[in-house]
PDB file of C-alpha atoms and ligand atoms in Angstrom:
ATOM      1  CA  ASP A 298      19.166 -37.356  43.745  1.00 37.00           C
ATOM      2  CA  PHE A 299      22.479 -35.282  43.731  1.00 42.00           C
ATOM      3  CA  ILE A 300      25.580 -36.439  42.533  1.00 40.00           C
ATOM      4  CA  VAL A 301      28.777 -34.464  43.477  1.00 39.00           C
ATOM      5  CA  CYS A 302      30.695 -33.992  40.054  1.00 34.00           C
ATOM      6  CA  HIS A 303      33.697 -31.957  41.831  1.00 34.00           C
ATOM      7  CA  ILE A 304      34.161 -32.798  45.356  1.00 28.00           C
ATOM      8  CA  THR A 305      37.282 -30.101  45.329  1.00 28.00           C
ATOM      9  CA  THR A 306      34.978 -27.113  45.042  1.00 30.00           C
ATOM     10  CA  VAL A 307      32.509 -28.471  47.542  1.00 30.00           C
ATOM     11  CA  ALA A 308      33.811 -26.359  50.407  1.00 29.00           C
ATOM     12  CA  ILE A 309      33.640 -23.200  48.709  1.00 33.00           C
ATOM     13  CA  MET A 310      29.694 -23.597  48.101  1.00 43.00           C
ATOM     14  CA  VAL A 311      27.185 -21.925  50.375  1.00 55.00           C
ATOM     15  CA  VAL A 312      25.145 -24.893  50.542  1.00 68.00           C
ATOM     16  CA  SER A 313      26.900 -28.097  49.128  1.00 69.00           C
ATOM     17  CA  PRO A 314      24.934 -30.433  46.704  1.00 65.00           C
ATOM     18  CA  GLU A 315      25.756 -33.213  49.443  1.00 71.00           C
ATOM     19  CA  ARG A 316      24.107 -31.342  52.233  1.00 76.00           C
ATOM     20  CA  ILE A 317      20.971 -31.368  49.931  1.00 77.00           C
ATOM     21  CA  ARG A 318      21.344 -34.891  49.155  1.00 75.00           C
ATOM     22  CA  GLY A 319      21.462 -35.632  52.697  1.00 83.00           C
ATOM     23  CA  LEU A 320      18.255 -33.532  53.854  1.00 92.00           C
ATOM     24  CA  HIS A 321      16.181 -35.286  55.994  1.00 95.00           C
ATOM     25  CA  LYS A 322      12.149 -35.425  54.875  1.00 95.00           C
ATOM     26  CA  TYR A 323      11.161 -33.493  57.955  1.00 98.00           C
ATOM     27  CA  GLU A 324      14.068 -30.511  57.334  1.00 97.00           C
ATOM     28  CA  LYS A 325      12.690 -30.559  53.826  1.00 96.00           C
ATOM     29  CA  ALA A 326       9.091 -30.281  55.262  1.00 98.00           C
ATOM     30  CA  ILE A 327      10.163 -27.551  57.614  1.00 98.00           C
ATOM     31  CA  LEU A 328      11.941 -25.559  55.017  1.00 98.00           C
ATOM     32  CA  VAL A 329       8.633 -25.633  52.877  1.00 97.00           C
ATOM     33  CA  ALA A 330       6.299 -24.734  56.068  1.00 98.00           C
ATOM     34  CA  LEU A 331       8.867 -21.822  56.948  1.00 97.00           C
ATOM     35  CA  GLU A 332       8.812 -20.630  53.002  1.00 96.00           C
ATOM     36  CA  ARG A 333       5.111 -20.726  53.384  1.00 95.00           C
ATOM     37  CA  TYR A 334       4.909 -18.565  56.698  1.00 95.00           C
ATOM     38  CA  MET A 335       7.348 -16.371  55.403  1.00 92.00           C
ATOM     39  CA  LYS A 336       4.537 -14.871  54.010  1.00 89.00           C
ATOM     40  CA  ARG A 337       3.300 -13.955  56.971  1.00 90.00           C
ATOM     41  CA  TYR A 338       5.985 -13.601  59.605  1.00 90.00           C
ATOM     42  CA  GLU A 339       9.461 -12.176  59.389  1.00 88.00           C
ATOM     43  CA  TRP A 340      10.166 -14.654  62.500  1.00 92.00           C
ATOM     44  CA  VAL A 341       7.916 -17.970  62.135  1.00 95.00           C
ATOM     45  CA  PRO A 342       6.713 -18.670  65.741  1.00 96.00           C
ATOM     46  CA  LEU A 343       7.837 -22.391  66.683  1.00 96.00           C
ATOM     47  CA  ASP A 344       4.409 -23.311  67.244  1.00 96.00           C
ATOM     48  CA  SER A 345       3.346 -22.443  63.469  1.00 96.00           C
ATOM     49  CA  LEU A 346       6.237 -24.928  62.113  1.00 97.00           C
ATOM     50  CA  MET A 347       5.159 -27.834  64.614  1.00 98.00           C
ATOM     51  CA  GLN A 348       1.419 -27.521  63.422  1.00 97.00           C
ATOM     52  CA  ALA A 349       2.163 -27.450  59.852  1.00 97.00           C
ATOM     53  CA  THR A 350       4.801 -30.391  59.806  1.00 98.00           C
ATOM     54  CA  ALA A 351       2.917 -32.397  62.806  1.00 98.00           C
ATOM     55  CA  LEU A 352       5.979 -32.886  64.639  1.00 98.00           C
ATOM     56  CA  SER A 353       6.876 -32.984  68.083  1.00 98.00           C
ATOM     57  CA  GLU A 354       8.514 -29.903  69.795  1.00 97.00           C
ATOM     58  CA  SER A 355      11.926 -31.766  70.103  1.00 98.00           C
ATOM     59  CA  GLU A 356      11.864 -32.989  66.563  1.00 98.00           C
ATOM     60  CA  VAL A 357      11.656 -29.583  65.037  1.00 98.00           C
ATOM     61  CA  ASN A 358      14.098 -28.062  67.509  1.00 97.00           C
ATOM     62  CA  TYR A 359      16.500 -30.905  66.167  1.00 98.00           C
ATOM     63  CA  ARG A 360      15.934 -30.399  62.557  1.00 98.00           C
ATOM     64  CA  LEU A 361      15.951 -26.798  63.006  1.00 98.00           C
ATOM     65  CA  SER A 362      19.051 -26.893  64.728  1.00 97.00           C
ATOM     66  CA  ARG A 363      20.943 -28.661  61.898  1.00 96.00           C
ATOM     67  CA  LEU A 364      19.270 -26.269  59.570  1.00 96.00           C
ATOM     68  CA  ILE A 365      20.464 -23.576  61.343  1.00 95.00           C
ATOM     69  CA  SER A 366      24.093 -24.993  61.513  1.00 93.00           C
ATOM     70  CA  TRP A 367      24.031 -25.379  57.655  1.00 92.00           C
ATOM     71  CA  GLY A 368      22.899 -21.976  56.985  1.00 92.00           C
ATOM     72  CA  MET A 369      19.636 -22.388  55.736  1.00 94.00           C
ATOM     73  CA  VAL A 370      17.793 -20.917  58.571  1.00 95.00           C
ATOM     74  CA  ARG A 371      18.138 -18.067  60.950  1.00 94.00           C
ATOM     75  CA  PHE A 372      17.251 -17.987  64.672  1.00 95.00           C
ATOM     76  CA  ASN A 373      15.923 -14.773  66.229  1.00 93.00           C
ATOM     77  CA  ALA A 374      14.979 -14.844  70.210  1.00 92.00           C
ATOM     78  CA  VAL A 375      13.494 -11.103  70.799  1.00 86.00           C
ATOM     79  CA  PRO A 376      10.599 -10.390  70.985  1.00 84.00           C
ATOM     80  CA  TYR A 377       9.870 -14.283  70.830  1.00 89.00           C
ATOM     81  CA  ASP A 378      11.692 -17.453  69.385  1.00 89.00           C
ATOM     82  CA  GLY A 379      10.995 -17.464  65.834  1.00 95.00           C
ATOM     83  CA  TYR A 380      12.741 -18.454  62.661  1.00 96.00           C
ATOM     84  CA  ALA A 381      13.530 -17.481  59.409  1.00 94.00           C
ATOM     85  CA  LEU A 382      14.325 -18.691  55.743  1.00 94.00           C
ATOM     86  CA  VAL A 383      17.776 -17.459  54.593  1.00 92.00           C
ATOM     87  CA  PHE A 384      19.394 -17.604  50.788  1.00 93.00           C
ATOM     88  CA  GLY A 385      20.782 -21.071  51.898  1.00 92.00           C
ATOM     89  CA  GLY A 386      17.293 -22.765  52.481  1.00 95.00           C
ATOM     90  CA  TYR A 387      15.777 -20.769  49.424  1.00 95.00           C
ATOM     91  CA  ASP A 388      18.364 -22.211  47.200  1.00 94.00           C
ATOM     92  CA  THR A 389      18.149 -25.521  48.463  1.00 94.00           C
ATOM     93  CA  LEU A 390      14.626 -25.412  48.178  1.00 96.00           C
ATOM     94  CA  ALA A 391      14.827 -24.655  44.762  1.00 96.00           C
ATOM     95  CA  LEU A 392      17.511 -27.077  43.745  1.00 93.00           C
ATOM     96  CA  THR A 393      15.111 -29.881  45.545  1.00 92.00           C
ATOM     97  CA  THR A 394      12.337 -28.841  43.126  1.00 94.00           C
ATOM     98  CA  LEU A 395      14.386 -28.421  40.140  1.00 94.00           C
ATOM     99  CA  THR A 396      16.090 -31.924  40.667  1.00 90.00           C
ATOM    100  CA  LYS A 397      12.685 -33.814  41.334  1.00 90.00           C
ATOM    101  CA  LYS A 398      11.547 -32.304  37.770  1.00 93.00           C
ATOM    102  CA  GLY A 399      14.501 -33.751  36.314  1.00 92.00           C
ATOM    103  CA  ILE A 400      16.248 -30.568  35.168  1.00 94.00           C
ATOM    104  CA  ILE A 401      19.231 -30.634  37.520  1.00 92.00           C
ATOM    105  CA  SER A 402      21.025 -34.039  38.343  1.00 89.00           C
ATOM    106  CA  ALA A 403      24.461 -32.622  40.110  1.00 88.00           C
ATOM    107  CA  LEU A 404      25.829 -29.476  41.393  1.00 89.00           C
ATOM    108  CA  GLY A 405      29.178 -28.766  40.411  1.00 89.00           C
ATOM    109  CA  ALA A 406      31.920 -25.631  40.991  1.00 90.00           C
ATOM    110  CA  LYS A 407      30.929 -22.030  41.724  1.00 91.00           C
ATOM    111  CA  ILE A 408      31.613 -20.420  38.241  1.00 94.00           C
ATOM    112  CA  GLY A 409      30.344 -16.859  38.901  1.00 94.00           C
ATOM    113  CA  GLU A 410      29.520 -14.571  41.281  1.00 92.00           C
ATOM    114  CA  GLY A 411      27.804 -11.120  41.097  1.00 87.00           C
ATOM    115  CA  LYS A 412      26.548  -8.217  43.048  1.00 84.00           C
ATOM    116  CA  GLU A 413      23.413  -9.978  43.421  1.00 90.00           C
ATOM    117  CA  SER A 414      23.600 -13.558  42.288  1.00 94.00           C
ATOM    118  CA  VAL A 415      25.968 -16.775  42.694  1.00 94.00           C
ATOM    119  CA  VAL A 416      26.553 -19.156  39.657  1.00 96.00           C
ATOM    120  CA  TYR A 417      27.341 -22.643  39.649  1.00 94.00           C
ATOM    121  CA  GLU A 418      27.987 -25.206  37.044  1.00 94.00           C
ATOM    122  CA  ALA A 419      25.443 -28.060  36.871  1.00 94.00           C
ATOM    123  CA  LEU A 420      24.810 -31.245  35.213  1.00 92.00           C
ATOM    124  CA  GLY A 421      21.483 -31.565  33.472  1.00 90.00           C
ATOM    125  CA  LEU A 422      21.018 -32.885  29.971  1.00 89.00           C
ATOM    126  CA  GLY A 423      24.430 -31.469  29.322  1.00 90.00           C
ATOM    127  CA  PRO A 424      26.605 -29.244  31.128  1.00 92.00           C
ATOM    128  CA  VAL A 425      24.451 -25.998  32.370  1.00 97.00           C
ATOM    129  CA  ALA A 426      24.888 -23.268  34.586  1.00 98.00           C
ATOM    130  CA  ILE A 427      22.400 -22.398  37.623  1.00 97.00           C
ATOM    131  CA  LYS A 428      21.940 -18.766  38.735  1.00 97.00           C
ATOM    132  CA  PHE A 429      20.818 -18.373  42.206  1.00 96.00           C
ATOM    133  CA  HIS A 430      19.629 -14.616  42.312  1.00 96.00           C
ATOM    134  CA  ARG A 431      20.053 -13.059  45.518  1.00 92.00           C
ATOM    135  CA  VAL A 432      18.240  -9.539  45.497  1.00 90.00           C
ATOM    136  CA  GLY A 433      17.889  -7.578  48.878  1.00 81.00           C
ATOM    137  CA  GLN A 434      20.312  -9.219  50.866  1.00 65.00           C
ATOM    138  CA  ARG A 435      21.420  -6.113  52.516  1.00 58.00           C
ATOM    139  CA  SER A 436      18.024  -4.541  52.896  1.00 49.00           C
ATOM    140  CA  PHE A 437      17.125  -8.442  54.450  1.00 46.00           C
ATOM    141  CA  ASN A 438      19.875  -7.731  57.244  1.00 44.00           C
ATOM    142  CA  THR A 439      18.965  -4.182  57.960  1.00 43.00           C
ATOM    143  CA  ALA A 440      15.146  -5.678  58.414  1.00 42.00           C
ATOM    144  CA  ARG A 441      15.921  -7.651  61.371  1.00 40.00           C
ATOM    145  CA  VAL A 442      15.835  -4.701  63.165  1.00 40.00           C
ATOM    146  CA  ASN A 443      12.433  -4.386  62.678  1.00 41.00           C
ATOM    147  CA  ARG A 444      10.828  -7.382  64.583  1.00 41.00           C
ATOM    148  CA  GLU A 445       6.940  -6.916  63.840  1.00 44.00           C
ATOM    149  CA  TYR A 446       4.472  -9.038  62.364  1.00 42.00           C
ATOM    150  CA  ILE A 447       4.459  -8.678  58.602  1.00 40.00           C
ATOM    151  CA  PRO A 448       1.054  -8.290  56.954  1.00 41.00           C
ATOM    152  CA  GLU A 449       0.063 -10.682  54.018  1.00 39.00           C
ATOM    153  CA  THR A 450       0.947  -8.185  51.370  1.00 38.00           C
ATOM    154  CA  GLY A 451       4.281  -6.462  52.865  1.00 48.00           C
ATOM    155  CA  CYS A 452       5.940 -10.077  53.304  1.00 60.00           C
ATOM    156  CA  CYS A 453       9.425 -10.784  53.096  1.00 81.00           C
ATOM    157  CA  PRO A 454      10.982  -8.409  50.511  1.00 85.00           C
ATOM    158  CA  TRP A 455      14.293 -10.255  49.562  1.00 88.00           C
ATOM    159  CA  LEU A 456      12.491 -13.488  49.248  1.00 90.00           C
ATOM    160  CA  PHE A 457       9.882 -12.017  46.861  1.00 89.00           C
ATOM    161  CA  ALA A 458      12.478  -9.949  44.850  1.00 91.00           C
ATOM    162  CA  SER A 459      14.663 -12.636  44.361  1.00 94.00           C
ATOM    163  CA  ARG A 460      12.217 -14.456  42.858  1.00 95.00           C
ATOM    164  CA  LEU A 461      11.035 -11.709  40.573  1.00 95.00           C
ATOM    165  CA  SER A 462      14.293 -11.224  39.495  1.00 96.00           C
ATOM    166  CA  ALA A 463      14.993 -15.060  38.350  1.00 98.00           C
ATOM    167  CA  GLU A 464      11.482 -14.959  37.025  1.00 97.00           C
ATOM    168  CA  ARG A 465      12.126 -11.994  34.649  1.00 97.00           C
ATOM    169  CA  GLU A 466      15.661 -13.272  33.505  1.00 98.00           C
ATOM    170  CA  TYR A 467      13.992 -16.637  32.416  1.00 98.00           C
ATOM    171  CA  MET A 468      11.351 -14.682  30.586  1.00 98.00           C
ATOM    172  CA  ALA A 469      13.881 -12.463  28.461  1.00 98.00           C
ATOM    173  CA  LEU A 470      15.952 -15.641  27.653  1.00 98.00           C
ATOM    174  CA  CYS A 471      12.985 -17.378  26.507  1.00 98.00           C
ATOM    175  CA  THR A 472      11.898 -14.452  24.469  1.00 98.00           C
ATOM    176  CA  LEU A 473      15.211 -13.752  23.032  1.00 98.00           C
ATOM    177  CA  HIS A 474      16.549 -17.290  22.390  1.00 98.00           C
ATOM    178  CA  PRO A 475      17.987 -17.950  19.621  1.00 98.00           C
ATOM    179  CA  LYS A 476      17.089 -14.780  17.933  1.00 98.00           C
ATOM    180  CA  VAL A 477      19.353 -13.076  20.056  1.00 98.00           C
ATOM    181  CA  SER A 478      22.813 -14.693  21.215  1.00 98.00           C
ATOM    182  CA  VAL A 479      22.085 -15.729  24.933  1.00 98.00           C
ATOM    183  CA  PRO A 480      22.317 -18.635  27.120  1.00 98.00           C
ATOM    184  CA  LEU A 481      19.740 -21.385  26.025  1.00 98.00           C
ATOM    185  CA  PRO A 482      16.893 -21.394  28.985  1.00 98.00           C
ATOM    186  CA  ILE A 483      16.295 -24.652  30.515  1.00 98.00           C
ATOM    187  CA  GLY A 484      14.257 -24.133  33.300  1.00 98.00           C
ATOM    188  CA  GLN A 485      13.465 -21.906  36.317  1.00 98.00           C
ATOM    189  CA  ASN A 486      12.333 -22.511  40.033  1.00 98.00           C
ATOM    190  CA  ARG A 487      12.243 -19.709  43.083  1.00 97.00           C
ATOM    191  CA  ASN A 488      15.052 -17.737  42.800  1.00 97.00           C
ATOM    192  CA  ALA A 489      17.131 -20.065  40.368  1.00 98.00           C
ATOM    193  CA  VAL A 490      17.577 -19.617  36.711  1.00 98.00           C
ATOM    194  CA  VAL A 491      18.940 -22.686  34.869  1.00 98.00           C
ATOM    195  CA  MET A 492      20.655 -22.254  31.421  1.00 98.00           C
ATOM    196  CA  ALA A 493      23.298 -23.461  29.020  1.00 98.00           C
ATOM    197  CA  LYS A 494      26.628 -23.167  30.429  1.00 98.00           C
ATOM    198  CA  ILE A 495      29.115 -20.818  28.595  1.00 98.00           C
ATOM    199  CA  CYS A 496      32.140 -21.787  28.012  1.00 97.00           C
ATOM    200  CA  GLY A 497      34.563 -19.087  27.363  1.00 96.00           C
ATOM    201  CA  PRO A 498      36.142 -15.866  29.459  1.00 97.00           C
ATOM    202  CA  GLY A 499      34.025 -12.582  29.774  1.00 97.00           C
ATOM    203  CA  LEU A 500      34.796  -9.943  27.132  1.00 98.00           C
ATOM    204  CA  SER A 501      36.711  -7.705  29.661  1.00 97.00           C
ATOM    205  CA  ARG A 502      39.283 -10.446  29.802  1.00 96.00           C
ATOM    206  CA  CYS A 503      40.010 -11.620  26.681  1.00 93.00           C
ATOM    207  CA  ARG A 504      42.147 -10.271  24.103  1.00 96.00           C
ATOM    208  CA  LEU A 505      40.211 -10.173  20.647  1.00 98.00           C
ATOM    209  CA  GLU A 506      41.492 -11.256  17.342  1.00 96.00           C
ATOM    210  CA  ASP A 507      39.286  -9.074  15.245  1.00 97.00           C
ATOM    211  CA  PRO A 508      37.682  -6.434  17.682  1.00 98.00           C
ATOM    212  CA  ALA A 509      36.019  -4.559  15.130  1.00 98.00           C
ATOM    213  CA  ALA A 510      33.792  -7.674  14.130  1.00 98.00           C
ATOM    214  CA  THR A 511      33.339  -8.796  17.331  1.00 98.00           C
ATOM    215  CA  LEU A 512      31.848  -5.042  18.384  1.00 98.00           C
ATOM    216  CA  GLU A 513      29.459  -5.194  15.131  1.00 98.00           C
ATOM    217  CA  SER A 514      28.247  -8.396  16.143  1.00 98.00           C
ATOM    218  CA  ILE A 515      27.388  -7.158  20.108  1.00 98.00           C
ATOM    219  CA  ILE A 516      25.721  -4.255  18.368  1.00 98.00           C
ATOM    220  CA  ALA A 517      23.463  -6.643  15.872  1.00 98.00           C
ATOM    221  CA  ASN A 518      22.568  -8.309  18.881  1.00 98.00           C
ATOM    222  CA  VAL A 519      21.114  -5.414  20.851  1.00 98.00           C
ATOM    223  CA  ARG A 520      19.001  -4.392  17.623  1.00 98.00           C
ATOM    224  CA  SER A 521      17.953  -8.032  17.536  1.00 98.00           C
ATOM    225  CA  SER A 522      16.930  -7.583  20.935  1.00 98.00           C
ATOM    226  CA  TYR A 523      15.432  -4.104  20.420  1.00 98.00           C
ATOM    227  CA  GLN A 524      13.256  -5.757  17.827  1.00 98.00           C
ATOM    228  CA  ALA A 525      12.014  -8.226  20.072  1.00 98.00           C
ATOM    229  CA  GLY A 526      10.879  -5.244  22.119  1.00 98.00           C
ATOM    230  CA  ILE A 527      13.416  -5.794  25.032  1.00 98.00           C
ATOM    231  CA  ILE A 528      16.476  -3.278  26.280  1.00 98.00           C
ATOM    232  CA  HIS A 529      19.298  -4.991  28.221  1.00 98.00           C
ATOM    233  CA  ALA A 530      19.756  -2.084  30.761  1.00 97.00           C
ATOM    234  CA  ASP A 531      22.832  -3.566  32.008  1.00 97.00           C
ATOM    235  CA  LEU A 532      24.729  -4.286  29.318  1.00 98.00           C
ATOM    236  CA  SER A 533      28.920  -3.987  29.599  1.00 98.00           C
ATOM    237  CA  GLU A 534      31.816  -6.097  28.867  1.00 98.00           C
ATOM    238  CA  PHE A 535      31.075  -7.595  32.212  1.00 97.00           C
ATOM    239  CA  ASN A 536      28.071  -9.012  31.163  1.00 98.00           C
ATOM    240  CA  ILE A 537      29.341 -10.510  27.838  1.00 98.00           C
ATOM    241  CA  LEU A 538      31.037 -13.814  27.150  1.00 98.00           C
ATOM    242  CA  MET A 539      32.989 -15.149  24.557  1.00 98.00           C
ATOM    243  CA  GLU A 540      32.079 -18.505  23.426  1.00 98.00           C
ATOM    244  CA  GLU A 541      34.385 -19.857  20.641  1.00 96.00           C
ATOM    245  CA  GLY A 542      35.033 -16.385  18.926  1.00 96.00           C
ATOM    246  CA  LYS A 543      30.990 -15.572  19.309  1.00 98.00           C
ATOM    247  CA  CYS A 544      29.899 -13.183  21.574  1.00 98.00           C
ATOM    248  CA  VAL A 545      27.005 -14.349  24.352  1.00 98.00           C
ATOM    249  CA  LEU A 546      25.015 -11.597  25.902  1.00 98.00           C
ATOM    250  CA  ILE A 547      24.181 -12.778  29.590  1.00 98.00           C
ATOM    251  CA  ASP A 548      22.835 -11.122  32.874  1.00 98.00           C
ATOM    252  CA  TRP A 549      19.311 -10.061  31.818  1.00 98.00           C
ATOM    253  CA  PRO A 550      17.047  -9.792  34.876  1.00 97.00           C
ATOM    254  CA  GLN A 551      16.906  -5.897  34.790  1.00 96.00           C
ATOM    255  CA  TRP A 552      15.488  -5.795  31.374  1.00 97.00           C
ATOM    256  CA  MET A 553      13.125  -3.300  30.012  1.00 97.00           C
ATOM    257  CA  GLU A 554      10.638  -2.882  27.384  1.00 97.00           C
ATOM    258  CA  THR A 555      11.344  -0.864  24.376  1.00 98.00           C
ATOM    259  CA  SER A 556       7.918   0.872  25.506  1.00 97.00           C
ATOM    260  CA  HIS A 557       9.072   2.417  28.493  1.00 97.00           C
ATOM    261  CA  PRO A 558       9.327   6.032  28.738  1.00 97.00           C
ATOM    262  CA  ASN A 559      13.437   6.187  29.683  1.00 96.00           C
ATOM    263  CA  ALA A 560      14.139   3.327  26.860  1.00 97.00           C
ATOM    264  CA  MET A 561      16.120   5.810  25.147  1.00 97.00           C
ATOM    265  CA  GLU A 562      17.915   6.837  27.753  1.00 98.00           C
ATOM    266  CA  ILE A 563      18.817   3.041  29.204  1.00 98.00           C
ATOM    267  CA  LEU A 564      19.689   1.989  25.333  1.00 98.00           C
ATOM    268  CA  SER A 565      22.290   5.087  24.866  1.00 98.00           C
ATOM    269  CA  ARG A 566      23.681   4.025  28.081  1.00 98.00           C
ATOM    270  CA  ASP A 567      24.281   0.206  27.298  1.00 98.00           C
ATOM    271  CA  ILE A 568      25.481   0.991  23.661  1.00 98.00           C
ATOM    272  CA  GLY A 569      27.759   3.693  25.395  1.00 98.00           C
ATOM    273  CA  ASN A 570      29.474   1.403  27.904  1.00 98.00           C
ATOM    274  CA  ILE A 571      30.264  -0.998  24.961  1.00 98.00           C
ATOM    275  CA  LEU A 572      32.184   1.825  22.580  1.00 98.00           C
ATOM    276  CA  SER A 573      33.791   2.966  25.667  1.00 98.00           C
ATOM    277  CA  PHE A 574      34.943  -0.350  26.432  1.00 98.00           C
ATOM    278  CA  PHE A 575      36.256  -1.116  22.619  1.00 98.00           C
ATOM    279  CA  GLU A 576      37.533   2.650  22.584  1.00 98.00           C
ATOM    280  CA  ARG A 577      39.588   2.217  25.920  1.00 98.00           C
ATOM    281  CA  LYS A 578      41.053  -1.132  25.127  1.00 98.00           C
ATOM    282  CA  TYR A 579      40.974  -1.389  21.221  1.00 98.00           C
ATOM    283  CA  LYS A 580      41.088   1.893  19.997  1.00 98.00           C
ATOM    284  CA  LEU A 581      38.219   1.795  18.196  1.00 98.00           C
ATOM    285  CA  ASP A 582      36.411   5.056  17.154  1.00 95.00           C
ATOM    286  CA  TYR A 583      32.418   4.492  16.749  1.00 96.00           C
ATOM    287  CA  ASP A 584      30.038   6.978  16.676  1.00 97.00           C
ATOM    288  CA  ILE A 585      27.411   6.518  19.234  1.00 97.00           C
ATOM    289  CA  GLY A 586      24.399   8.186  17.123  1.00 97.00           C
ATOM    290  CA  GLU A 587      25.322   6.096  14.370  1.00 97.00           C
ATOM    291  CA  ALA A 588      25.141   2.951  16.441  1.00 98.00           C
ATOM    292  CA  LEU A 589      22.027   3.827  17.960  1.00 98.00           C
ATOM    293  CA  ARG A 590      20.485   4.402  14.575  1.00 97.00           C
ATOM    294  CA  CYS A 591      21.672   1.187  13.666  1.00 97.00           C
ATOM    295  CA  VAL A 592      19.792  -0.382  16.856  1.00 98.00           C
ATOM    296  CA  THR A 593      16.564   1.466  16.512  1.00 97.00           C
ATOM    297  CA  GLY A 594      16.325   1.952  12.755  1.00 91.00           C
TER     298      GLY A 594
HETATM  299  N1  ADP B 296      25.338 -19.005  31.321  1.00 91.63           N
HETATM  300  C1  ADP B 296      26.767 -18.903  31.911  1.00 91.63           C
HETATM  301  N2  ADP B 296      27.581 -20.012  31.720  1.00 91.63           N
HETATM  302  C2  ADP B 296      28.785 -19.406  32.263  1.00 91.63           C
HETATM  303  N3  ADP B 296      29.044 -18.660  32.942  1.00 91.63           N
HETATM  304  C3  ADP B 296      28.106 -17.888  33.751  1.00 91.63           C
HETATM  305  C4  ADP B 296      26.638 -17.988  33.038  1.00 91.63           C
HETATM  306  N4  ADP B 296      25.935 -16.991  33.526  1.00 91.63           N
HETATM  307  C5  ADP B 296      26.735 -16.588  34.770  1.00 91.63           C
HETATM  308  N5  ADP B 296      28.093 -16.564  34.371  1.00 91.63           N
HETATM  309  C6  ADP B 296      29.342 -16.281  35.138  1.00 91.63           C
HETATM  310  O1  ADP B 296      28.459 -15.759  36.537  1.00 91.63           O
HETATM  311  C7  ADP B 296      28.942 -14.383  36.674  1.00 91.63           C
HETATM  312  C8  ADP B 296      27.709 -13.796  36.948  1.00 91.63           C
HETATM  313  O2  ADP B 296      26.352 -13.761  36.190  1.00 91.63           O
HETATM  314  P1  ADP B 296      25.521 -12.338  35.948  1.00 91.63           P
HETATM  315  O3  ADP B 296      24.528 -13.305  35.085  1.00 91.63           O
HETATM  316  O4  ADP B 296      26.792 -11.575  35.194  1.00 91.63           O
HETATM  317  O5  ADP B 296      25.302 -12.027  37.622  1.00 91.63           O
HETATM  318  P2  ADP B 296      25.125 -10.747  38.138  1.00 91.63           P
HETATM  319  O6  ADP B 296      23.868 -10.017  37.625  1.00 91.63           O
HETATM  320  O7  ADP B 296      25.488 -11.266  39.541  1.00 91.63           O
HETATM  321  O8  ADP B 296      26.229 -10.036  37.897  1.00 91.63           O
HETATM  322  C9  ADP B 296      29.337 -13.835  35.026  1.00 91.63           C
HETATM  323  O9  ADP B 296      29.971 -12.813  34.823  1.00 91.63           O
HETATM  324  C10 ADP B 296      29.903 -14.822  34.540  1.00 91.63           C
HETATM  325  O10 ADP B 296      31.056 -15.544  35.137  1.00 91.63           O
HETATM  326 MG1   MG B 297      26.812  -9.510  35.491  1.00 91.63          MG
END
C-alpha cells in the first residue's frame, strides 16, 4: 500500500497516491476490464464491463462515477453509452502493479514534466524517480470525434504508444547502464519507468565550474553509447542532469540504433545541440567534425 511522503504536494498530482490506496477492488477490476476492452473499443459499452466484472449495473455505474470524478475514466454518450480509460487510470494500473511487485512503496512530489511525460519522486529501496509516459494525448482527444468500433489491430493509439515509449526507454537504460552515465533502471510497467532519482539541476540551469571538462565528459558518454549501438536522438542541455559534478544523460525513449540509415544525421544533430549550448553559454569553440570523429572513431 501507498504511504504519502509529501502531503503538501499531493494536490498538484494528476492522481494522488491516497486515491490509489483508497481504490476499491471493484474499481480496480473495472480499470483492468477497461484496459483489456480498449483493444477492441474506443468506448467500452457498459454491458461488457458488467460481464467482465460480474457486478450489477448499479454497482458498475456507481464505481464508474467515482473513477470518472478522479480523472481515471471518461464517459461518452453518443452513439451509445461508453467508457474509456484515460491516462490517470492507466497510471493508476501501472502504479498498482509496481506496488504489488514491491518496486514502489510510496509516491511523492512531481519533479518534472515534459512534452510527453510527467515525472514523480517515489520511494523504492531508496529514492527513485517514476516517469509516466503520455504519448499521443492530443491525437487521442481528436480521435474522440471518430466514435466507431475499433478493430483488434487498430486499438487505442495513445495507450499503445505510451507503453511502447516506456518499454523503449527502459530497454535503453538497461543496455547502457553502467557503461554510460544514465539513471539506474529499476522497473517498468505499462507506461511507467522506475529509475534512480538524480539529485541535481539540469545542465541548462546550472553554472559549471569547469565547462570544458563537462563537455568532454558528455562527448565521452555519447561515444560509449554509440559503441553500445545506441544514439540518444533527443540530446540537448535539457536532457542532461548534473549530479555532484557528474553529467547524467536522461530521456531515452526515442533512441535509435547506430545501424539506422539516418544515424549519422541524428548523431550530428545531438552533438550539434550540445556544442552550440556550450558555445552560447560558455564561449567554448569546439569543432563538430572533430567531436563526431571522436564519437564514431
Ligand atoms: N531520473 C530522474 N531523476 C530526477 N529527475 C528526473 C529524472 N528523470 C526525469 N527527471 C525530471 O523530469 C523532467 C522530464 O523528464 P524527461 O525524461 O526529460 O521527459 P520528457 O521526454 O517529457 O522531456 C526532466 O527534465 C527532469 O527534470
Ligand atoms: Mg526531456
